[in-house]
PDB file of C-alpha atoms in Angstrom:
ATOM      1  CA  MET A   1     -10.707 -19.096 -39.649  1.00 53.00           C
ATOM      2  CA  TYR A   2     -12.342 -17.010 -36.953  1.00 54.00           C
ATOM      3  CA  GLY A   3     -13.605 -17.579 -33.421  1.00 53.00           C
ATOM      4  CA  ASN A   4     -15.383 -15.475 -30.834  1.00 52.00           C
ATOM      5  CA  THR A   5     -12.195 -13.536 -30.083  1.00 51.00           C
ATOM      6  CA  GLY A   6     -11.028 -12.992 -33.662  1.00 53.00           C
ATOM      7  CA  PRO A   7      -8.919 -14.805 -36.257  1.00 56.00           C
ATOM      8  CA  LEU A   8      -7.103 -18.039 -35.438  1.00 65.00           C
ATOM      9  CA  VAL A   9      -3.540 -17.302 -34.322  1.00 71.00           C
ATOM     10  CA  TYR A  10      -2.175 -20.822 -33.724  1.00 84.00           C
ATOM     11  CA  PRO A  11      -0.332 -23.325 -35.954  1.00 90.00           C
ATOM     12  CA  ALA A  12      -1.993 -26.332 -37.585  1.00 90.00           C
ATOM     13  CA  GLY A  13      -1.430 -28.753 -34.706  1.00 92.00           C
ATOM     14  CA  PHE A  14      -3.768 -26.664 -32.574  1.00 93.00           C
ATOM     15  CA  LEU A  15      -6.590 -27.218 -35.079  1.00 92.00           C
ATOM     16  CA  TYR A  16      -5.999 -30.950 -35.227  1.00 95.00           C
ATOM     17  CA  LEU A  17      -5.906 -31.304 -31.431  1.00 95.00           C
ATOM     18  CA  PHE A  18      -8.971 -29.229 -30.655  1.00 93.00           C
ATOM     19  CA  GLY A  19     -10.827 -30.611 -33.653  1.00 93.00           C
ATOM     20  CA  ALA A  20     -10.263 -34.079 -32.203  1.00 95.00           C
ATOM     21  CA  LEU A  21     -11.384 -32.867 -28.769  1.00 95.00           C
ATOM     22  CA  GLN A  22     -14.531 -31.374 -30.290  1.00 93.00           C
ATOM     23  CA  TRP A  23     -15.345 -34.704 -31.928  1.00 94.00           C
ATOM     24  CA  LEU A  24     -14.444 -36.762 -28.841  1.00 94.00           C
ATOM     25  CA  THR A  25     -16.441 -34.673 -26.345  1.00 95.00           C
ATOM     26  CA  ASP A  26     -19.316 -33.475 -28.566  1.00 93.00           C
ATOM     27  CA  GLY A  27     -18.369 -29.966 -27.468  1.00 89.00           C
ATOM     28  CA  GLU A  28     -19.258 -30.652 -23.827  1.00 94.00           C
ATOM     29  CA  ILE A  29     -16.937 -28.867 -21.391  1.00 93.00           C
ATOM     30  CA  PRO A  30     -17.135 -31.458 -18.534  1.00 94.00           C
ATOM     31  CA  LYS A  31     -16.018 -34.206 -20.917  1.00 95.00           C
ATOM     32  CA  ALA A  32     -13.184 -32.020 -22.188  1.00 95.00           C
ATOM     33  CA  GLN A  33     -12.089 -31.392 -18.601  1.00 95.00           C
ATOM     34  CA  ILE A  34     -11.665 -35.129 -18.114  1.00 96.00           C
ATOM     35  CA  VAL A  35      -9.373 -35.210 -21.133  1.00 96.00           C
ATOM     36  CA  PHE A  36      -7.398 -32.271 -19.755  1.00 97.00           C
ATOM     37  CA  LEU A  37      -7.150 -34.046 -16.412  1.00 96.00           C
ATOM     38  CA  VAL A  38      -5.360 -36.813 -18.291  1.00 97.00           C
ATOM     39  CA  PHE A  39      -3.124 -34.194 -19.943  1.00 97.00           C
ATOM     40  CA  TYR A  40      -2.320 -32.759 -16.510  1.00 97.00           C
ATOM     41  CA  VAL A  41      -1.430 -36.122 -14.961  1.00 97.00           C
ATOM     42  CA  LEU A  42       0.670 -37.052 -17.988  1.00 98.00           C
ATOM     43  CA  THR A  43       2.478 -33.715 -17.882  1.00 98.00           C
ATOM     44  CA  GLN A  44       3.319 -34.088 -14.215  1.00 97.00           C
ATOM     45  CA  SER A  45       4.468 -37.671 -14.791  1.00 97.00           C
ATOM     46  CA  VAL A  46       6.707 -36.674 -17.701  1.00 98.00           C
ATOM     47  CA  VAL A  47       8.214 -33.757 -15.757  1.00 98.00           C
ATOM     48  CA  MET A  48       8.838 -36.008 -12.746  1.00 97.00           C
ATOM     49  CA  THR A  49      10.599 -38.411 -15.099  1.00 97.00           C
ATOM     50  CA  LEU A  50      12.822 -35.586 -16.356  1.00 97.00           C
ATOM     51  CA  TYR A  51      13.728 -34.606 -12.806  1.00 96.00           C
ATOM     52  CA  THR A  52      14.414 -38.227 -11.886  1.00 94.00           C
ATOM     53  CA  MET A  53      16.713 -38.673 -14.882  1.00 94.00           C
ATOM     54  CA  ALA A  54      18.609 -35.532 -13.908  1.00 91.00           C
ATOM     55  CA  LEU A  55      18.780 -36.734 -10.297  1.00 90.00           C
ATOM     56  CA  ARG A  56      20.310 -40.025 -11.394  1.00 88.00           C
ATOM     57  CA  SER A  57      22.817 -38.075 -13.483  1.00 83.00           C
ATOM     58  CA  PHE A  58      24.286 -36.040 -10.658  1.00 79.00           C
ATOM     59  CA  ARG A  59      23.965 -38.896  -8.132  1.00 77.00           C
ATOM     60  CA  SER A  60      26.117 -41.003 -10.437  1.00 75.00           C
ATOM     61  CA  ARG A  61      28.844 -38.371 -10.038  1.00 70.00           C
ATOM     62  CA  GLY A  62      28.818 -38.710  -6.259  1.00 65.00           C
ATOM     63  CA  ASN A  63      26.402 -35.920  -5.266  1.00 64.00           C
ATOM     64  CA  GLN A  64      24.474 -38.089  -2.832  1.00 65.00           C
ATOM     65  CA  ASN A  65      23.989 -35.328  -0.247  1.00 68.00           C
ATOM     66  CA  GLU A  66      21.753 -33.267  -2.543  1.00 74.00           C
ATOM     67  CA  THR A  67      19.228 -36.037  -3.147  1.00 80.00           C
ATOM     68  CA  TRP A  68      16.810 -35.177  -0.355  1.00 83.00           C
ATOM     69  CA  SER A  69      16.886 -31.489  -1.299  1.00 87.00           C
ATOM     70  CA  PHE A  70      16.119 -32.236  -4.938  1.00 90.00           C
ATOM     71  CA  ARG A  71      13.198 -34.431  -3.840  1.00 91.00           C
ATOM     72  CA  LEU A  72      11.784 -31.310  -2.209  1.00 93.00           C
ATOM     73  CA  ALA A  73      12.078 -29.517  -5.557  1.00 94.00           C
ATOM     74  CA  MET A  74      10.107 -32.333  -7.167  1.00 94.00           C
ATOM     75  CA  ALA A  75       7.407 -32.045  -4.507  1.00 95.00           C
ATOM     76  CA  CYS A  76       7.005 -28.358  -5.365  1.00 95.00           C
ATOM     77  CA  LEU A  77       5.825 -29.379  -8.830  1.00 96.00           C
ATOM     78  CA  CYS A  78       2.528 -30.538  -7.329  1.00 94.00           C
ATOM     79  CA  LEU A  79       1.721 -27.389  -5.366  1.00 93.00           C
ATOM     80  CA  SER A  80       0.688 -24.816  -7.980  1.00 96.00           C
ATOM     81  CA  LYS A  81      -2.989 -23.872  -7.990  1.00 95.00           C
ATOM     82  CA  ARG A  82      -2.600 -21.763 -11.152  1.00 96.00           C
ATOM     83  CA  PHE A  83      -0.829 -24.525 -13.094  1.00 96.00           C
ATOM     84  CA  HIS A  84      -3.625 -26.898 -12.121  1.00 95.00           C
ATOM     85  CA  SER A  85      -6.322 -24.461 -13.264  1.00 95.00           C
ATOM     86  CA  ILE A  86      -4.662 -23.825 -16.641  1.00 95.00           C
ATOM     87  CA  PHE A  87      -5.328 -27.464 -17.446  1.00 95.00           C
ATOM     88  CA  LEU A  88      -8.559 -28.340 -15.700  1.00 91.00           C
ATOM     89  CA  LEU A  89     -10.547 -25.103 -15.645  1.00 89.00           C
ATOM     90  CA  ARG A  90      -9.354 -23.077 -18.633  1.00 84.00           C
ATOM     91  CA  LEU A  91      -8.557 -25.879 -21.117  1.00 91.00           C
ATOM     92  CA  PHE A  92      -5.798 -23.781 -22.692  1.00 93.00           C
ATOM     93  CA  ASN A  93      -3.599 -25.266 -25.405  1.00 94.00           C
ATOM     94  CA  ASP A  94      -0.594 -24.244 -23.291  1.00 96.00           C
ATOM     95  CA  GLY A  95      -1.043 -27.420 -21.211  1.00 96.00           C
ATOM     96  CA  PRO A  96      -0.855 -29.989 -24.035  1.00 97.00           C
ATOM     97  CA  THR A  97       1.943 -27.933 -25.590  1.00 97.00           C
ATOM     98  CA  THR A  98       3.975 -28.232 -22.392  1.00 97.00           C
ATOM     99  CA  LEU A  99       3.303 -31.969 -22.293  1.00 98.00           C
ATOM    100  CA  MET A 100       4.545 -32.443 -25.850  1.00 98.00           C
ATOM    101  CA  ALA A 101       7.639 -30.311 -25.292  1.00 98.00           C
ATOM    102  CA  CYS A 102       8.593 -32.238 -22.156  1.00 98.00           C
ATOM    103  CA  MET A 103       8.115 -35.537 -24.002  1.00 98.00           C
ATOM    104  CA  SER A 104      10.681 -34.352 -26.534  1.00 98.00           C
ATOM    105  CA  PHE A 105      13.075 -33.542 -23.692  1.00 98.00           C
ATOM    106  CA  ILE A 106      12.889 -37.132 -22.473  1.00 98.00           C
ATOM    107  CA  CYS A 107      13.995 -38.232 -25.938  1.00 98.00           C
ATOM    108  CA  PHE A 108      16.929 -35.815 -25.804  1.00 98.00           C
ATOM    109  CA  LEU A 109      17.963 -37.134 -22.391  1.00 97.00           C
ATOM    110  CA  LYS A 110      17.843 -40.663 -23.797  1.00 96.00           C
ATOM    111  CA  ASN A 111      20.019 -39.608 -26.753  1.00 96.00           C
ATOM    112  CA  LYS A 112      17.170 -40.067 -29.245  1.00 97.00           C
ATOM    113  CA  TRP A 113      17.674 -36.735 -30.945  1.00 98.00           C
ATOM    114  CA  ASP A 114      15.879 -37.449 -34.217  1.00 98.00           C
ATOM    115  CA  VAL A 115      12.695 -38.589 -32.469  1.00 98.00           C
ATOM    116  CA  GLY A 116      13.017 -35.735 -30.012  1.00 98.00           C
ATOM    117  CA  CYS A 117      13.231 -33.156 -32.805  1.00 98.00           C
ATOM    118  CA  PHE A 118      10.091 -34.604 -34.395  1.00 98.00           C
ATOM    119  CA  ILE A 119       8.134 -34.403 -31.124  1.00 98.00           C
ATOM    120  CA  PHE A 120       9.561 -30.939 -30.427  1.00 98.00           C
ATOM    121  CA  SER A 121       8.213 -29.774 -33.784  1.00 97.00           C
ATOM    122  CA  LEU A 122       4.817 -31.274 -32.925  1.00 97.00           C
ATOM    123  CA  ALA A 123       4.851 -29.119 -29.787  1.00 97.00           C
ATOM    124  CA  VAL A 124       5.645 -26.037 -31.877  1.00 96.00           C
ATOM    125  CA  SER A 125       2.639 -26.879 -34.047  1.00 95.00           C
ATOM    126  CA  LEU A 126       0.398 -26.548 -30.987  1.00 95.00           C
ATOM    127  CA  LYS A 127       1.782 -23.164 -29.918  1.00 94.00           C
ATOM    128  CA  MET A 128       4.828 -21.251 -31.081  1.00 92.00           C
ATOM    129  CA  ASN A 129       6.025 -20.389 -27.551  1.00 93.00           C
ATOM    130  CA  VAL A 130       8.006 -23.663 -27.647  1.00 96.00           C
ATOM    131  CA  LEU A 131      10.427 -21.782 -29.906  1.00 96.00           C
ATOM    132  CA  LEU A 132      11.795 -20.159 -26.743  1.00 97.00           C
ATOM    133  CA  PHE A 133      13.556 -23.490 -26.147  1.00 98.00           C
ATOM    134  CA  ALA A 134      14.957 -23.469 -29.705  1.00 98.00           C
ATOM    135  CA  PRO A 135      18.220 -21.562 -29.013  1.00 98.00           C
ATOM    136  CA  GLY A 136      19.104 -24.056 -26.302  1.00 97.00           C
ATOM    137  CA  LEU A 137      18.182 -26.968 -28.533  1.00 98.00           C
ATOM    138  CA  LEU A 138      20.320 -25.630 -31.395  1.00 98.00           C
ATOM    139  CA  TYR A 139      23.298 -25.275 -29.056  1.00 97.00           C
ATOM    140  CA  LEU A 140      22.833 -28.856 -27.838  1.00 97.00           C
ATOM    141  CA  LEU A 141      22.449 -30.248 -31.369  1.00 97.00           C
ATOM    142  CA  ILE A 142      25.755 -28.644 -32.353  1.00 96.00           C
ATOM    143  CA  GLN A 143      27.452 -29.908 -29.206  1.00 95.00           C
ATOM    144  CA  VAL A 144      26.185 -33.468 -29.618  1.00 96.00           C
ATOM    145  CA  SER A 145      26.853 -33.884 -33.332  1.00 95.00           C
ATOM    146  CA  PRO A 146      27.622 -30.906 -35.597  1.00 95.00           C
ATOM    147  CA  GLN A 147      27.426 -33.075 -38.721  1.00 96.00           C
ATOM    148  CA  LEU A 148      23.884 -34.217 -37.899  1.00 97.00           C
ATOM    149  CA  THR A 149      22.552 -30.796 -36.913  1.00 97.00           C
ATOM    150  CA  ILE A 150      21.242 -29.912 -40.384  1.00 97.00           C
ATOM    151  CA  ARG A 151      19.417 -33.228 -40.656  1.00 97.00           C
ATOM    152  CA  ARG A 152      17.767 -32.785 -37.289  1.00 97.00           C
ATOM    153  CA  LEU A 153      16.739 -29.216 -38.070  1.00 97.00           C
ATOM    154  CA  ALA A 154      15.287 -30.546 -41.318  1.00 98.00           C
ATOM    155  CA  ILE A 155      13.177 -32.996 -39.315  1.00 98.00           C
ATOM    156  CA  CYS A 156      11.701 -30.035 -37.427  1.00 97.00           C
ATOM    157  CA  GLY A 157      11.073 -28.098 -40.625  1.00 96.00           C
ATOM    158  CA  ILE A 158       9.570 -30.967 -42.615  1.00 97.00           C
ATOM    159  CA  THR A 159       7.218 -31.769 -39.733  1.00 97.00           C
ATOM    160  CA  GLN A 160       5.927 -28.190 -39.800  1.00 95.00           C
ATOM    161  CA  LEU A 161       5.480 -28.296 -43.571  1.00 94.00           C
ATOM    162  CA  ALA A 162       3.581 -31.592 -43.401  1.00 96.00           C
ATOM    163  CA  LEU A 163       1.250 -30.438 -40.628  1.00 94.00           C
ATOM    164  CA  GLY A 164       0.617 -27.078 -42.230  1.00 93.00           C
ATOM    165  CA  ALA A 165       0.313 -28.367 -45.798  1.00 92.00           C
ATOM    166  CA  PRO A 166      -3.505 -27.961 -46.093  1.00 90.00           C
ATOM    167  CA  PHE A 167      -3.117 -24.274 -45.172  1.00 89.00           C
ATOM    168  CA  LEU A 168       0.227 -23.581 -46.827  1.00 89.00           C
ATOM    169  CA  LEU A 169      -1.074 -24.845 -50.185  1.00 89.00           C
ATOM    170  CA  ARG A 170      -4.077 -22.515 -50.103  1.00 88.00           C
ATOM    171  CA  HIS A 171      -3.145 -19.437 -48.090  1.00 84.00           C
ATOM    172  CA  PRO A 172       0.576 -19.658 -47.252  1.00 86.00           C
ATOM    173  CA  ILE A 173       1.133 -15.993 -46.364  1.00 86.00           C
ATOM    174  CA  SER A 174      -1.953 -15.721 -44.158  1.00 82.00           C
ATOM    175  CA  TYR A 175      -1.118 -18.970 -42.378  1.00 81.00           C
ATOM    176  CA  LEU A 176       2.501 -18.062 -41.652  1.00 82.00           C
ATOM    177  CA  ARG A 177       1.644 -14.525 -40.572  1.00 80.00           C
ATOM    178  CA  LYS A 178      -0.997 -15.600 -38.075  1.00 74.00           C
ATOM    179  CA  ALA A 179       0.371 -18.935 -36.845  1.00 72.00           C
ATOM    180  CA  PHE A 180       3.861 -17.470 -36.254  1.00 77.00           C
ATOM    181  CA  GLU A 181       3.055 -13.803 -35.728  1.00 71.00           C
ATOM    182  CA  LEU A 182       6.198 -12.475 -34.051  1.00 69.00           C
ATOM    183  CA  ASP A 183       5.047  -8.832 -34.060  1.00 70.00           C
ATOM    184  CA  ARG A 184       1.664  -9.485 -32.455  1.00 73.00           C
ATOM    185  CA  GLN A 185       0.252  -6.691 -30.299  1.00 75.00           C
ATOM    186  CA  PHE A 186      -1.026  -7.748 -26.876  1.00 81.00           C
ATOM    187  CA  PHE A 187      -3.722  -6.201 -24.714  1.00 87.00           C
ATOM    188  CA  TYR A 188      -2.418  -4.226 -21.747  1.00 91.00           C
ATOM    189  CA  LYS A 189      -5.298  -5.311 -19.537  1.00 91.00           C
ATOM    190  CA  TRP A 190      -4.185  -8.958 -19.614  1.00 92.00           C
ATOM    191  CA  THR A 191      -0.493  -8.485 -18.857  1.00 95.00           C
ATOM    192  CA  VAL A 192       0.737 -10.143 -15.669  1.00 97.00           C
ATOM    193  CA  ASN A 193       4.386  -9.105 -15.787  1.00 96.00           C
ATOM    194  CA  LEU A 194       4.392  -5.451 -16.906  1.00 96.00           C
ATOM    195  CA  LYS A 195       1.396  -3.839 -15.248  1.00 96.00           C
ATOM    196  CA  PHE A 196       3.642  -1.261 -13.586  1.00 95.00           C
ATOM    197  CA  LEU A 197       4.386   0.292 -16.993  1.00 94.00           C
ATOM    198  CA  ASP A 198       2.340   3.020 -18.599  1.00 94.00           C
ATOM    199  CA  GLU A 199       0.081   1.562 -21.325  1.00 94.00           C
ATOM    200  CA  ASP A 200       1.655   3.694 -24.060  1.00 94.00           C
ATOM    201  CA  LEU A 201       5.133   2.486 -23.123  1.00 94.00           C
ATOM    202  CA  PHE A 202       3.882  -1.106 -22.902  1.00 94.00           C
ATOM    203  CA  LEU A 203       2.550  -0.905 -26.474  1.00 93.00           C
ATOM    204  CA  SER A 204       5.458   1.092 -27.897  1.00 93.00           C
ATOM    205  CA  LYS A 205       7.816  -0.266 -30.521  1.00 92.00           C
ATOM    206  CA  ARG A 206      10.877   0.954 -28.614  1.00 94.00           C
ATOM    207  CA  MET A 207       9.911  -1.237 -25.672  1.00 94.00           C
ATOM    208  CA  ALA A 208       9.557  -4.236 -27.974  1.00 93.00           C
ATOM    209  CA  VAL A 209      12.964  -3.551 -29.557  1.00 94.00           C
ATOM    210  CA  PHE A 210      14.598  -3.128 -26.139  1.00 97.00           C
ATOM    211  CA  LEU A 211      13.242  -6.457 -24.891  1.00 96.00           C
ATOM    212  CA  LEU A 212      14.306  -8.203 -28.104  1.00 95.00           C
ATOM    213  CA  LEU A 213      17.861  -6.863 -27.830  1.00 97.00           C
ATOM    214  CA  LEU A 214      17.959  -7.816 -24.145  1.00 98.00           C
ATOM    215  CA  HIS A 215      16.774 -11.320 -25.044  1.00 98.00           C
ATOM    216  CA  VAL A 216      19.433 -11.783 -27.712  1.00 97.00           C
ATOM    217  CA  GLY A 217      22.151 -10.318 -25.488  1.00 98.00           C
ATOM    218  CA  LEU A 218      21.362 -12.599 -22.545  1.00 98.00           C
ATOM    219  CA  LEU A 219      21.269 -15.652 -24.807  1.00 98.00           C
ATOM    220  CA  GLY A 220      24.674 -14.692 -26.188  1.00 97.00           C
ATOM    221  CA  ILE A 221      26.167 -14.285 -22.699  1.00 97.00           C
ATOM    222  CA  TYR A 222      24.692 -17.558 -21.503  1.00 97.00           C
ATOM    223  CA  PHE A 223      25.859 -19.644 -24.456  1.00 96.00           C
ATOM    224  CA  TRP A 224      29.313 -18.077 -24.340  1.00 95.00           C
ATOM    225  CA  ARG A 225      29.568 -19.103 -20.683  1.00 94.00           C
ATOM    226  CA  LEU A 226      28.425 -22.617 -21.580  1.00 93.00           C
ATOM    227  CA  TYR A 227      31.004 -22.822 -24.348  1.00 92.00           C
ATOM    228  CA  LYS A 228      33.831 -21.603 -22.104  1.00 91.00           C
ATOM    229  CA  SER A 229      32.873 -23.976 -19.279  1.00 88.00           C
ATOM    230  CA  ALA A 230      33.002 -26.969 -21.649  1.00 83.00           C
ATOM    231  CA  ARG A 231      30.268 -28.841 -19.811  1.00 83.00           C
ATOM    232  CA  PRO A 232      29.835 -32.480 -20.857  1.00 88.00           C
ATOM    233  CA  VAL A 233      26.449 -33.206 -22.421  1.00 91.00           C
ATOM    234  CA  THR A 234      24.729 -35.043 -19.582  1.00 91.00           C
ATOM    235  CA  PRO A 235      20.991 -35.274 -18.819  1.00 92.00           C
ATOM    236  CA  GLU A 236      21.481 -32.528 -16.244  1.00 92.00           C
ATOM    237  CA  THR A 237      23.238 -30.265 -18.745  1.00 93.00           C
ATOM    238  CA  ILE A 238      20.550 -30.842 -21.382  1.00 96.00           C
ATOM    239  CA  LEU A 239      17.760 -29.871 -19.007  1.00 96.00           C
ATOM    240  CA  SER A 240      19.634 -26.847 -17.710  1.00 96.00           C
ATOM    241  CA  THR A 241      20.361 -25.561 -21.219  1.00 97.00           C
ATOM    242  CA  LEU A 242      16.771 -25.954 -22.399  1.00 98.00           C
ATOM    243  CA  PHE A 243      15.220 -24.542 -19.228  1.00 98.00           C
ATOM    244  CA  VAL A 244      17.524 -21.501 -19.032  1.00 98.00           C
ATOM    245  CA  SER A 245      17.039 -20.756 -22.743  1.00 98.00           C
ATOM    246  CA  ASN A 246      13.280 -20.750 -22.240  1.00 98.00           C
ATOM    247  CA  PHE A 247      13.460 -18.741 -19.017  1.00 98.00           C
ATOM    248  CA  ILE A 248      15.515 -15.995 -20.651  1.00 98.00           C
ATOM    249  CA  GLY A 249      12.677 -15.628 -23.147  1.00 97.00           C
ATOM    250  CA  ILE A 250      10.128 -15.527 -20.327  1.00 98.00           C
ATOM    251  CA  CYS A 251      11.975 -12.754 -18.498  1.00 98.00           C
ATOM    252  CA  CYS A 252      12.273 -10.709 -21.700  1.00 97.00           C
ATOM    253  CA  ALA A 253       8.702 -11.331 -22.877  1.00 95.00           C
ATOM    254  CA  ARG A 254       6.654  -8.353 -24.051  1.00 92.00           C
ATOM    255  CA  THR A 255       3.850  -9.725 -21.923  1.00 94.00           C
ATOM    256  CA  LEU A 256       2.867 -12.770 -19.909  1.00 96.00           C
ATOM    257  CA  HIS A 257      -0.768 -13.811 -19.689  1.00 95.00           C
ATOM    258  CA  TYR A 258      -2.051 -16.086 -16.947  1.00 95.00           C
ATOM    259  CA  GLN A 259      -1.942 -19.219 -19.098  1.00 95.00           C
ATOM    260  CA  PHE A 260       1.677 -18.542 -20.037  1.00 96.00           C
ATOM    261  CA  TYR A 261       2.652 -19.796 -16.580  1.00 97.00           C
ATOM    262  CA  ALA A 262       2.437 -23.283 -18.070  1.00 97.00           C
ATOM    263  CA  TRP A 263       5.380 -22.430 -20.302  1.00 96.00           C
ATOM    264  CA  TYR A 264       7.883 -22.418 -17.460  1.00 98.00           C
ATOM    265  CA  PHE A 265       6.394 -23.409 -14.103  1.00 98.00           C
ATOM    266  CA  SER A 266       7.730 -26.959 -14.419  1.00 97.00           C
ATOM    267  CA  SER A 267      11.274 -25.656 -14.834  1.00 98.00           C
ATOM    268  CA  LEU A 268      11.305 -23.296 -11.848  1.00 98.00           C
ATOM    269  CA  PRO A 269      12.173 -25.816  -9.083  1.00 97.00           C
ATOM    270  CA  TYR A 270      14.917 -27.243 -11.278  1.00 97.00           C
ATOM    271  CA  LEU A 271      16.420 -23.828 -11.997  1.00 97.00           C
ATOM    272  CA  LEU A 272      16.282 -22.826  -8.346  1.00 97.00           C
ATOM    273  CA  TRP A 273      17.839 -26.064  -7.095  1.00 95.00           C
ATOM    274  CA  ARG A 274      20.461 -26.587  -9.815  1.00 93.00           C
ATOM    275  CA  GLU A 275      21.303 -23.145 -11.208  1.00 94.00           C
ATOM    276  CA  THR A 276      21.111 -20.727  -8.262  1.00 95.00           C
ATOM    277  CA  PRO A 277      23.141 -20.436  -5.039  1.00 94.00           C
ATOM    278  CA  TYR A 278      20.206 -19.556  -2.766  1.00 95.00           C
ATOM    279  CA  PRO A 279      19.409 -21.492   0.423  1.00 95.00           C
ATOM    280  CA  ILE A 280      16.206 -23.512   0.456  1.00 95.00           C
ATOM    281  CA  PRO A 281      14.084 -20.915   2.322  1.00 96.00           C
ATOM    282  CA  ILE A 282      14.885 -18.276  -0.343  1.00 97.00           C
ATOM    283  CA  ARG A 283      14.062 -20.731  -3.127  1.00 97.00           C
ATOM    284  CA  MET A 284      10.694 -21.406  -1.556  1.00 97.00           C
ATOM    285  CA  VAL A 285       9.984 -17.692  -1.122  1.00 98.00           C
ATOM    286  CA  LEU A 286      10.783 -17.020  -4.789  1.00 98.00           C
ATOM    287  CA  LEU A 287       8.437 -19.805  -5.882  1.00 98.00           C
ATOM    288  CA  LEU A 288       5.737 -18.397  -3.625  1.00 98.00           C
ATOM    289  CA  CYS A 289       6.200 -14.883  -5.030  1.00 98.00           C
ATOM    290  CA  ILE A 290       5.774 -16.110  -8.599  1.00 98.00           C
ATOM    291  CA  GLU A 291       2.763 -18.238  -7.734  1.00 98.00           C
ATOM    292  CA  SER A 292       1.067 -15.422  -5.812  1.00 97.00           C
ATOM    293  CA  SER A 293       1.616 -13.029  -8.717  1.00 97.00           C
ATOM    294  CA  PHE A 294      -0.136 -15.401 -11.088  1.00 97.00           C
ATOM    295  CA  LEU A 295      -2.967 -15.865  -8.593  1.00 97.00           C
ATOM    296  CA  THR A 296      -3.544 -12.106  -8.346  1.00 96.00           C
ATOM    297  CA  PHE A 297      -6.462 -11.163 -10.603  1.00 94.00           C
ATOM    298  CA  PRO A 298      -6.517  -8.680 -12.098  1.00 94.00           C
ATOM    299  CA  ALA A 299      -2.783  -8.063 -12.053  1.00 96.00           C
ATOM    300  CA  THR A 300      -1.583  -4.924 -10.308  1.00 96.00           C
ATOM    301  CA  ALA A 301       1.561  -2.829 -10.496  1.00 97.00           C
ATOM    302  CA  MET A 302       2.693  -4.448  -7.232  1.00 97.00           C
ATOM    303  CA  SER A 303       2.046  -8.036  -8.341  1.00 97.00           C
ATOM    304  CA  SER A 304       3.937  -7.394 -11.594  1.00 97.00           C
ATOM    305  CA  ALA A 305       6.844  -5.843  -9.700  1.00 98.00           C
ATOM    306  CA  VAL A 306       7.001  -8.849  -7.362  1.00 98.00           C
ATOM    307  CA  LEU A 307       6.927 -11.216 -10.348  1.00 98.00           C
ATOM    308  CA  GLN A 308       9.699  -9.370 -12.181  1.00 98.00           C
ATOM    309  CA  THR A 309      11.861  -9.215  -9.060  1.00 98.00           C
ATOM    310  CA  ALA A 310      11.523 -12.957  -8.494  1.00 98.00           C
ATOM    311  CA  HIS A 311      12.192 -13.689 -12.171  1.00 98.00           C
ATOM    312  CA  TRP A 312      15.398 -11.699 -12.293  1.00 98.00           C
ATOM    313  CA  LEU A 313      16.666 -12.993  -8.968  1.00 97.00           C
ATOM    314  CA  ILE A 314      16.468 -16.444 -10.544  1.00 98.00           C
ATOM    315  CA  LEU A 315      17.724 -15.488 -13.997  1.00 98.00           C
ATOM    316  CA  ILE A 316      20.856 -13.541 -13.031  1.00 97.00           C
ATOM    317  CA  PRO A 317      22.675 -16.504 -11.433  1.00 96.00           C
ATOM    318  CA  CYS A 318      21.421 -18.763 -14.241  1.00 96.00           C
ATOM    319  CA  VAL A 319      23.058 -16.574 -16.883  1.00 96.00           C
ATOM    320  CA  PHE A 320      26.045 -15.076 -15.073  1.00 93.00           C
ATOM    321  CA  GLY A 321      26.682 -17.415 -12.137  1.00 81.00           C
ATOM    322  CA  SER A 322      28.462 -20.698 -11.675  1.00 62.00           C
ATOM    323  CA  SER A 323      25.932 -23.518 -11.581  1.00 56.00           C
ATOM    324  CA  ARG A 324      26.234 -26.821  -9.759  1.00 57.00           C
ATOM    325  CA  ASN A 325      27.040 -28.423 -13.129  1.00 56.00           C
ATOM    326  CA  ASP A 326      30.172 -26.287 -13.380  1.00 56.00           C
ATOM    327  CA  LYS A 327      31.145 -26.913  -9.753  1.00 53.00           C
ATOM    328  CA  THR A 328      30.767 -30.653 -10.198  1.00 48.00           C
ATOM    329  CA  LYS A 329      32.911 -30.546 -13.302  1.00 48.00           C
ATOM    330  CA  ASN A 330      35.614 -28.556 -11.542  1.00 44.00           C
ATOM    331  CA  ASN A 331      35.657 -30.955  -8.632  1.00 39.00           C
TER     332      ASN A 331
END
């Protein structure tokens, strides 16, 4: 299948969703924007629910003094112009994908792991970036119930097979190569996070290998720290594990396009408030730096440098530091 920009590069769920939108809206953009407005409101509602569940978790352990501060983090979720435009103006599949992924997280927080794995796999079928959460999910599945891990992974796999069956039965190699194309080359002109690099270095294989090794190494360090800290599996721990796993992938990404902001914006206030030691003014500045970088068009070497600096200032304490989860446990 081909479009105006080339061959289709998304899994089967993308076709089903946008095929339904085409039928529902008769191909009219204003009607589709109304649908995406609903997606946006639902996404914000689901994310607010996640934050509220986490808030109840650490309030139940006596952390009453942090409530007002965490409410400020929740308010920040409503302030992103770029996140709003990804849904309402651009109609990217990244928005519905984020909605579906966050719905699966609610199931995990409610201890409904089988249902959550099914919905998580539906999110993957819309766009494969959801796989950045997969290392964190695998760690949690093993922690919650090692004996049920294989069954729950099978739920994810069978869902993908069922959704992709019409394509897998006819052109299995072509479908898998394009829908889950891990070695895809990206255009330098659209990168938001690496514009300060020379184009040849940006496109080079050695850069891709370096970022992959960095990604794997940071995941290993993070999960080793989790294992040694022996955190109990609480709603707060579940969210932290999933969000940090995804954010490591974001920081090590070969490129970030403007719409990719939807992949992790909703997790940024949580990470800043629960996984970093910074005072509130610094947290707000870091959020502003990331937002301004994604609002800069076209991206420049300076905007990319600002974005990377903010990313790593958040990531380093997430991976190497002692989070509030650990401090609460020790107290």
